[in-house]
Amino acid sequence: MNVHDLDAYEADMELQLYREYRDVVGTYAYRVETERRLYLANQVDVHVQHAGGEVFYELNLADAWVWDVHRTSRFVRTVRVLTFKDVNVEELEKPAFDI
């Protein structure tokens, strides 16, 4: 496999991942971004921690989907994330259903 083939493979995997994201995003309540990954989750608990003068964030996500090309299973029951970088938690709007 040469560099061009590897680039094409990675681009194809990113496109497949985006399509999966687009298909599942409507079933989640939150979109969570860290410096390393993007998550969709139905429950998010964020705790600011202090240790040795440093501040870090501990996130506990439940019923989650993980944006990661290298994971074989992106749907997980729980995820624990520790990060020293900013965290963005966005509540997703649910579409209104007319009855």
PDB file of C-alpha atoms in Angstrom:
ATOM      1  CA  MET A   1       0.000   0.000   0.000  1.00  0.00           C
ATOM      2  CA  ASN A   2       1.493   3.361  -0.990  1.00  0.00           C
ATOM      3  CA  VAL A   3       0.887   6.817   0.485  1.00  0.00           C
ATOM      4  CA  HIS A   4      -1.816   7.646  -2.070  1.00  0.00           C
ATOM      5  CA  ASP A   5      -3.708   4.442  -1.247  1.00  0.00           C
ATOM      6  CA  LEU A   6      -3.454   5.190   2.474  1.00  0.00           C
ATOM      7  CA  ASP A   7      -4.766   8.740   1.977  1.00  0.00           C
ATOM      8  CA  ALA A   8      -7.667   7.432  -0.124  1.00  0.00           C
ATOM      9  CA  TYR A   9      -8.469   4.799   2.524  1.00  0.00           C
ATOM     10  CA  GLU A  10      -8.477   7.390   5.327  1.00  0.00           C
ATOM     11  CA  ALA A  11     -10.681   9.743   3.285  1.00  0.00           C
ATOM     12  CA  ASP A  12     -13.134   6.894   2.626  1.00  0.00           C
ATOM     13  CA  MET A  13     -13.214   5.978   6.329  1.00  0.00           C
ATOM     14  CA  GLU A  14     -13.879   9.614   7.294  1.00  0.00           C
ATOM     15  CA  LEU A  15     -16.763   9.767   4.803  1.00  0.00           C
ATOM     16  CA  GLN A  16     -18.245   6.531   6.174  1.00  0.00           C
ATOM     17  CA  LEU A  17     -17.900   7.893   9.708  1.00  0.00           C
ATOM     18  CA  TYR A  18     -19.612  11.158   8.761  1.00  0.00           C
ATOM     19  CA  ARG A  19     -22.497   9.242   7.188  1.00  0.00           C
ATOM     20  CA  GLU A  20     -22.901   7.163  10.352  1.00  0.00           C
ATOM     21  CA  TYR A  21     -22.786  10.345  12.462  1.00  0.00           C
ATOM     22  CA  ARG A  22     -25.458  11.964  10.267  1.00  0.00           C
ATOM     23  CA  ASP A  23     -27.686   8.881  10.645  1.00  0.00           C
ATOM     24  CA  VAL A  24     -27.439   8.663  14.451  1.00  0.00           C
ATOM     25  CA  VAL A  25     -27.107  12.286  15.636  1.00  0.00           C
ATOM     26  CA  GLY A  26     -30.890  12.705  15.944  1.00  0.00           C
ATOM     27  CA  THR A  27     -31.072   9.959  18.571  1.00  0.00           C
ATOM     28  CA  TYR A  28     -28.761  11.728  21.053  1.00  0.00           C
ATOM     29  CA  ALA A  29     -29.318  14.607  23.462  1.00  0.00           C
ATOM     30  CA  TYR A  30     -25.760  16.007  23.602  1.00  0.00           C
ATOM     31  CA  ARG A  31     -22.788  16.619  21.331  1.00  0.00           C
ATOM     32  CA  VAL A  32     -19.505  16.699  23.288  1.00  0.00           C
ATOM     33  CA  GLU A  33     -16.199  17.891  21.833  1.00  0.00           C
ATOM     34  CA  THR A  34     -12.785  17.467  23.425  1.00  0.00           C
ATOM     35  CA  GLU A  35      -9.399  18.196  21.888  1.00  0.00           C
ATOM     36  CA  ARG A  36      -9.138  14.567  20.756  1.00  0.00           C
ATOM     37  CA  ARG A  37     -12.634  13.338  19.929  1.00  0.00           C
ATOM     38  CA  LEU A  38     -16.261  14.049  19.254  1.00  0.00           C
ATOM     39  CA  TYR A  39     -18.965  12.207  21.184  1.00  0.00           C
ATOM     40  CA  LEU A  40     -22.729  11.970  21.049  1.00  0.00           C
ATOM     41  CA  ALA A  41     -24.371  11.011  24.335  1.00  0.00           C
ATOM     42  CA  ASN A  42     -27.723  10.906  26.084  1.00  0.00           C
ATOM     43  CA  GLN A  43     -26.239  11.676  29.495  1.00  0.00           C
ATOM     44  CA  VAL A  44     -23.262  13.920  30.282  1.00  0.00           C
ATOM     45  CA  ASP A  45     -21.731  14.682  33.669  1.00  0.00           C
ATOM     46  CA  VAL A  46     -18.847  17.195  33.702  1.00  0.00           C
ATOM     47  CA  HIS A  47     -16.704  17.617  36.803  1.00  0.00           C
ATOM     48  CA  VAL A  48     -13.969  20.220  37.135  1.00  0.00           C
ATOM     49  CA  GLN A  49     -11.058  18.723  39.072  1.00  0.00           C
ATOM     50  CA  HIS A  50      -8.068  20.421  40.705  1.00  0.00           C
ATOM     51  CA  ALA A  51      -4.788  18.620  41.328  1.00  0.00           C
ATOM     52  CA  GLY A  52      -1.387  20.131  42.079  1.00  0.00           C
ATOM     53  CA  GLY A  53      -2.411  23.568  40.831  1.00  0.00           C
ATOM     54  CA  GLU A  54      -3.702  22.102  37.565  1.00  0.00           C
ATOM     55  CA  VAL A  55      -7.313  22.136  36.442  1.00  0.00           C
ATOM     56  CA  PHE A  56      -8.717  19.264  34.403  1.00  0.00           C
ATOM     57  CA  TYR A  57     -12.114  18.016  33.359  1.00  0.00           C
ATOM     58  CA  GLU A  58     -13.602  14.619  34.041  1.00  0.00           C
ATOM     59  CA  LEU A  59     -16.481  13.700  31.777  1.00  0.00           C
ATOM     60  CA  ASN A  60     -18.717  10.701  32.287  1.00  0.00           C
ATOM     61  CA  LEU A  61     -20.894   9.943  29.279  1.00  0.00           C
ATOM     62  CA  ALA A  62     -23.641   7.333  29.105  1.00  0.00           C
ATOM     63  CA  ASP A  63     -25.286   5.797  26.057  1.00  0.00           C
ATOM     64  CA  ALA A  64     -22.647   7.252  23.760  1.00  0.00           C
ATOM     65  CA  TRP A  65     -21.333   7.195  20.206  1.00  0.00           C
ATOM     66  CA  VAL A  66     -17.628   7.904  19.665  1.00  0.00           C
ATOM     67  CA  TRP A  67     -16.222   9.589  16.531  1.00  0.00           C
ATOM     68  CA  ASP A  68     -13.105   7.482  15.986  1.00  0.00           C
ATOM     69  CA  VAL A  69     -12.072   5.924  12.694  1.00  0.00           C
ATOM     70  CA  HIS A  70      -9.955   3.318  14.465  1.00  0.00           C
ATOM     71  CA  ARG A  71     -12.693   1.909  16.739  1.00  0.00           C
ATOM     72  CA  THR A  72     -14.551  -1.134  15.503  1.00  0.00           C
ATOM     73  CA  SER A  73     -17.475  -0.407  17.828  1.00  0.00           C
ATOM     74  CA  ARG A  74     -18.419   3.242  18.218  1.00  0.00           C
ATOM     75  CA  PHE A  75     -21.553   2.631  20.308  1.00  0.00           C
ATOM     76  CA  VAL A  76     -20.712   2.314  24.015  1.00  0.00           C
ATOM     77  CA  ARG A  77     -22.672   2.255  27.287  1.00  0.00           C
ATOM     78  CA  THR A  78     -20.282   4.500  29.195  1.00  0.00           C
ATOM     79  CA  VAL A  79     -17.190   6.579  28.485  1.00  0.00           C
ATOM     80  CA  ARG A  80     -14.918   8.335  30.965  1.00  0.00           C
ATOM     81  CA  VAL A  81     -12.804  11.150  29.536  1.00  0.00           C
ATOM     82  CA  LEU A  82     -10.076  13.103  31.327  1.00  0.00           C
ATOM     83  CA  THR A  83      -8.729  16.239  29.630  1.00  0.00           C
ATOM     84  CA  PHE A  84      -6.746  19.358  30.485  1.00  0.00           C
ATOM     85  CA  LYS A  85      -8.195  21.169  27.469  1.00  0.00           C
ATOM     86  CA  ASP A  86     -11.530  22.900  27.125  1.00  0.00           C
ATOM     87  CA  VAL A  87     -14.643  20.822  26.706  1.00  0.00           C
ATOM     88  CA  ASN A  88     -17.683  21.832  24.671  1.00  0.00           C
ATOM     89  CA  VAL A  89     -21.036  20.292  25.607  1.00  0.00           C
ATOM     90  CA  GLU A  90     -23.918  21.225  23.320  1.00  0.00           C
ATOM     91  CA  GLU A  91     -27.499  20.209  23.960  1.00  0.00           C
ATOM     92  CA  LEU A  92     -28.984  19.059  20.667  1.00  0.00           C
ATOM     93  CA  GLU A  93     -32.418  20.142  19.605  1.00  0.00           C
ATOM     94  CA  LYS A  94     -34.917  17.396  19.125  1.00  0.00           C
ATOM     95  CA  PRO A  95     -37.163  17.714  16.097  1.00  0.00           C
ATOM     96  CA  ALA A  96     -40.774  18.555  16.879  1.00  0.00           C
ATOM     97  CA  PHE A  97     -43.277  15.907  15.852  1.00  0.00           C
ATOM     98  CA  ASP A  98     -46.687  17.032  14.685  1.00  0.00           C
ATOM     99  CA  ILE A  99     -49.441  14.608  15.577  1.00  0.00           C
TER     100      ILE A  99
END
